[in-house]
Each structure stands twice: as structure tokens, then as C-alpha cells.
mmCIF file of C-alpha atoms in Angstrom:
data_model
loop_
_atom_site.group_PDB
_atom_site.id
_atom_site.type_symbol
_atom_site.label_atom_id
_atom_site.label_comp_id
_atom_site.label_asym_id
_atom_site.label_seq_id
_atom_site.Cartn_x
_atom_site.Cartn_y
_atom_site.Cartn_z
ATOM 1 C CA MET W 1 -9.416 29.017 -9.851
ATOM 2 C CA GLU W 2 -11.199 29.570 -13.141
ATOM 3 C CA LEU W 3 -11.931 26.390 -15.130
ATOM 4 C CA ASP W 4 -10.219 27.609 -18.318
ATOM 5 C CA ARG W 5 -7.032 28.340 -16.391
ATOM 6 C CA LEU W 6 -7.158 24.974 -14.607
ATOM 7 C CA TYR W 7 -7.569 23.084 -17.874
ATOM 8 C CA ALA W 8 -4.680 25.006 -19.453
ATOM 9 C CA LEU W 9 -2.444 24.088 -16.497
ATOM 10 C CA LEU W 10 -3.443 20.430 -16.756
ATOM 11 C CA LYS W 11 -2.615 20.508 -20.478
ATOM 12 C CA GLU W 12 0.850 21.920 -19.764
ATOM 13 C CA GLN W 13 1.833 18.987 -17.563
ATOM 14 C CA PRO W 14 0.229 16.359 -15.329
ATOM 15 C CA ARG W 15 -0.464 17.545 -11.788
ATOM 16 C CA ASP W 16 -0.807 15.435 -8.663
ATOM 17 C CA ALA W 17 -3.611 15.726 -6.125
ATOM 18 C CA ARG W 18 -1.419 17.626 -3.634
ATOM 19 C CA TRP W 19 -0.719 20.325 -6.205
ATOM 20 C CA LEU W 20 -4.435 20.637 -6.970
ATOM 21 C CA LEU W 21 -5.232 20.829 -3.270
ATOM 22 C CA ARG W 22 -2.755 23.700 -2.809
ATOM 23 C CA LYS W 23 -3.620 25.678 -5.969
ATOM 24 C CA VAL W 24 -7.356 24.994 -6.401
ATOM 25 C CA GLY W 25 -8.505 24.222 -2.884
ATOM 26 C CA THR W 26 -10.375 21.458 -1.136
ATOM 27 C CA ASP W 27 -13.045 21.390 -3.852
ATOM 28 C CA TYR W 28 -10.607 20.406 -6.613
ATOM 29 C CA MET W 29 -12.539 17.197 -7.321
ATOM 30 C CA GLU W 30 -15.683 19.238 -8.007
ATOM 31 C CA GLN W 31 -13.655 21.473 -10.323
ATOM 32 C CA VAL W 32 -12.394 18.423 -12.236
ATOM 33 C CA ALA W 33 -15.965 17.109 -12.447
ATOM 34 C CA ALA W 34 -17.089 20.509 -13.806
ATOM 35 C CA LEU W 35 -14.403 20.310 -16.509
ATOM 36 C CA ARG W 36 -15.670 16.888 -17.535
ATOM 37 C CA GLU W 37 -19.261 18.163 -17.640
ATOM 38 C CA GLN W 38 -18.107 20.859 -20.075
ATOM 39 C CA GLY W 39 -16.725 18.145 -22.348
ATOM 40 C CA ARG W 40 -13.078 18.657 -21.440
ATOM 41 C CA PRO W 41 -11.551 15.236 -20.826
ATOM 42 C CA VAL W 42 -9.402 14.892 -17.723
ATOM 43 C CA GLU W 43 -7.647 11.595 -17.047
ATOM 44 C CA VAL W 44 -6.621 10.327 -13.619
ATOM 45 C CA GLU W 45 -4.111 7.599 -12.934
ATOM 46 C CA MET W 46 -2.127 6.452 -9.943
ATOM 47 C CA GLN W 47 1.613 7.087 -10.240
ATOM 48 C CA ASP W 48 4.634 7.122 -7.981
ATOM 49 C CA VAL W 49 5.271 10.717 -6.930
ATOM 50 C CA GLU W 50 8.121 11.337 -4.507
ATOM 51 C CA GLY W 51 8.085 7.699 -3.414
ATOM 52 C CA MET W 52 4.330 7.498 -2.801
ATOM 53 C CA ARG W 53 1.396 6.383 -4.963
ATOM 54 C CA ARG W 54 -0.693 9.453 -5.769
ATOM 55 C CA ALA W 55 -3.501 10.387 -8.119
ATOM 56 C CA VAL W 56 -2.133 12.327 -11.086
ATOM 57 C CA TYR W 57 -4.497 14.397 -13.228
ATOM 58 C CA ARG W 58 -3.852 15.428 -16.812
ATOM 59 C CA ALA W 59 -5.907 16.981 -19.581
ATOM 60 C CA ALA W 60 -6.505 14.448 -22.319
ATOM 61 C CA ASP W 61 -6.077 16.135 -25.669
ATOM 62 C CA GLN W 62 -9.194 15.621 -27.739
ATOM 63 C CA GLY W 63 -7.061 15.089 -30.806
ATOM 64 C CA ASP W 64 -6.328 11.623 -29.429
ATOM 65 C CA LEU W 65 -9.966 10.728 -29.990
ATOM 66 C CA PHE W 66 -9.538 11.177 -33.734
ATOM 67 C CA ALA W 67 -6.020 9.796 -34.123
ATOM 68 C CA GLY W 68 -7.160 6.995 -36.422
ATOM 69 C CA LEU W 69 -8.793 9.457 -38.778
ATOM 70 C CA ALA W 70 -5.659 11.551 -39.209
ATOM 71 C CA THR W 71 -3.610 8.804 -40.829
ATOM 72 C CA PRO W 72 -3.568 9.023 -44.609
ATOM 73 C CA ARG W 73 -5.356 6.259 -46.419
ATOM 74 C CA PRO W 74 -3.663 4.435 -49.259
ATOM 75 C CA LYS W 75 -4.616 5.897 -52.597
ATOM 76 C CA ARG W 76 -6.803 3.810 -54.786
ATOM 77 C CA ARG W 77 -5.786 3.231 -58.347
ATOM 78 C CA ARG W 78 -8.257 4.247 -60.940
ATOM 79 C CA ARG W 79 -8.949 1.800 -63.673
ATOM 80 C CA ARG W 80 -8.842 3.214 -67.123
ATOM 81 C CA ARG W 81 -11.779 2.392 -69.243
ATOM 82 C CA ARG W 82 -11.057 0.798 -72.545
ATOM 83 C CA PRO W 83 -12.491 2.507 -75.579
ATOM 84 C CA ALA W 84 -15.386 0.559 -77.031
#
């Protein structure tokens, strides 16, 4: 599977390792590593899927990296200068 397509699918919704094995193939871990090398963040965490603990992969939106910058800062009041 092409890396752009894989990343788009991971952005749509988290996918477990079994799904990746079926859709991408046995080299899915190398594909995920290639995405990371391109600068596309992919997160992995263990979750309960169908009663079993499985690795779940999801594309981490890069906007999260700059979340603190997006909040508006309080406006500063300007002091008026007094005429001399």
C-alpha cells in the first residue's frame, strides 16, 4: 500500500495491528517506520480490541504539536502618554 494512502487511513480512524496485517501485509511495521522517517507522526498504544489487548496505530495530527500557540493571548493595555 502506498504511504500516502496508509497515512490517510490512519488519520480517518485508529487501526489495530490485525487490520494492518490484512491490508498492508507482513511488512506493516516497516511501512509505519517509513511514515515516521518522512516526518508523519504515528502513535501506537495498547487497547482492548474484541476482548484482547492489541496494538492500535493512529496518525497523530501535527496540529497537536502547536496547540499551545493557537490559543489567543490576553490583549495588553496600552498606556496613554501624558502630554508634557
